[in-house]
Amino acid sequence: MLHDPRSASRPKGLWLPRRVLVTASALAHAHGRAIAERAEGLGLAVERLATDRLPLDRAADPKRGYAAAKSTLAVVVAPPSKLKLQPIAPSADWRVDLAEGCPAHCSYCYLAGSLKGPPITRVYANLDDISAALPRYLGQGMVTSRSDARAGEGTTFEASCYTDPLAIEPVTGSLSTLITRFGKWDADVQLRFTTKFAGVEPLLELDHRGRTRMRASLNPAAFGRFEGGTAKVGERLLALRRMADAGYPIGLTIAPIIAAEGWREAYGTLIGDIAAVLGDAPETADLTVELITHRYTPGSKAVLQSWYPGSDLDMSGQDRREKRTRFGAVKQVYDAPTMAALRGFFTSELAAKLPTGRILYWT
Ligand code: SF4
């Protein structure tokens, strides 16, 4: 029987891919080669490609195709467009992408409508080029760089827009590399990432100098059925506490807030659990809170329903209204009465149980 390192004794919630592909161009970059060696060190077979074309399985059965893609990590070179950063309000000034795609299976995943093609995770080998592009943006953003309320955060760079950077960290080391670089960057800057994973061990000893803020992306344990393949919510909270104890600024991303049956009780329990775990950490004096309600587009709904046909996540249109973005796209957000009930609840629960938490935005 073949040895499968992914089934060896490893911490629960630690993701290892079934297939690792490294393109020829990625192998020309030190970080690309380092990821290949790191993957081999974890016992994974690595396919070093002679070209940049990814030999992906096009399974006729969509279920098998989805499973194969979600368990594939491709190391590629980010296109030049990735070196030109995009603004990312309301979270941060700028978006910095270490990868695109995520191995987890959330039935609301916001990536479903944004990324094209099979849902493999593409991690970038040209991390040196990506981090070399950042100093150009110092003091240039429209969120923390322009806001009195968030001025203390400096110029902010968000690393979780198109991936969960902690999910892929065991194989890539990209997040640790960037955290260390921000630690050495003697400027008013902050790297930000949010995660539904808990493997923070490699980050605890880094010389971060307080220039990286980790947020745990949380939903109640009662809604765990919507978040396949992620770490349990209790593990995420303990990971956040460990990061706080290691001196990192921390925060909460409560997302997506889902008005499913029993939501008041479920989110009330979650906020109580957060207060119990973080309660006496000194970093809670600077605890940020981001509140994001569930939304979907016609495109993301179609993709998600094909990936997760058995999910009971409500996308029927009930209690929804349409919202048009600046670019003309249509999103289904909760209607005004549902939004008001959710917002009122979170505002009062957080004030009562996490009074030092600073709400950055509600959306
Ligand atoms: S952890 Fe985040 S990025 Fe990954 S599948 Fe879930 S929602 Fe999508």
mmCIF file of C-alpha atoms in Angstrom, residues 15 17-18 41 66 81 84 89 92 120 135 182 201 227 267 274 279-281 291 296 314 322 332 338 351:
data_model
loop_
_atom_site.group_PDB
_atom_site.id
_atom_site.type_symbol
_atom_site.label_atom_id
_atom_site.label_comp_id
_atom_site.label_asym_id
_atom_site.label_seq_id
_atom_site.Cartn_x
_atom_site.Cartn_y
_atom_site.Cartn_z
ATOM 1 C CA TRP A 15 -4.243 20.766 4.907
ATOM 2 C CA PRO A 17 -2.502 18.723 -1.138
ATOM 3 C CA ARG A 18 -2.786 15.429 -3.006
ATOM 4 C CA GLY A 41 10.067 17.503 2.979
ATOM 5 C CA TYR A 66 -14.104 19.445 -8.012
ATOM 6 C CA SER A 81 -1.010 42.670 -13.010
ATOM 7 C CA LYS A 84 0.085 46.576 -9.491
ATOM 8 C CA ALA A 89 -11.957 49.030 1.006
ATOM 9 C CA ALA A 92 -7.392 47.858 4.034
ATOM 10 C CA ILE A 120 -7.214 24.669 -7.645
ATOM 11 C CA PRO A 135 6.962 50.295 -0.830
ATOM 12 C CA PHE A 182 7.021 43.517 7.335
ATOM 13 C CA GLU A 201 2.809 27.540 15.287
ATOM 14 C CA GLU A 227 -17.582 25.587 6.574
ATOM 15 C CA TYR A 267 -24.034 34.257 17.530
ATOM 16 C CA ILE A 274 -14.745 34.829 22.106
ATOM 17 C CA GLY A 279 -10.789 38.028 27.909
ATOM 18 C CA ASP A 280 -7.524 38.882 29.671
ATOM 19 C CA ALA A 281 -5.120 39.043 26.683
ATOM 20 C CA LEU A 291 -18.830 42.392 10.479
ATOM 21 C CA TYR A 296 -24.234 36.214 -3.184
ATOM 22 C CA ASP A 314 -30.511 29.684 2.005
ATOM 23 C CA GLU A 322 -30.786 43.442 -4.725
ATOM 24 C CA GLN A 332 -28.343 39.632 -3.095
ATOM 25 C CA THR A 338 -33.211 41.574 8.490
ATOM 26 C CA ALA A 351 -20.720 46.298 23.479
#
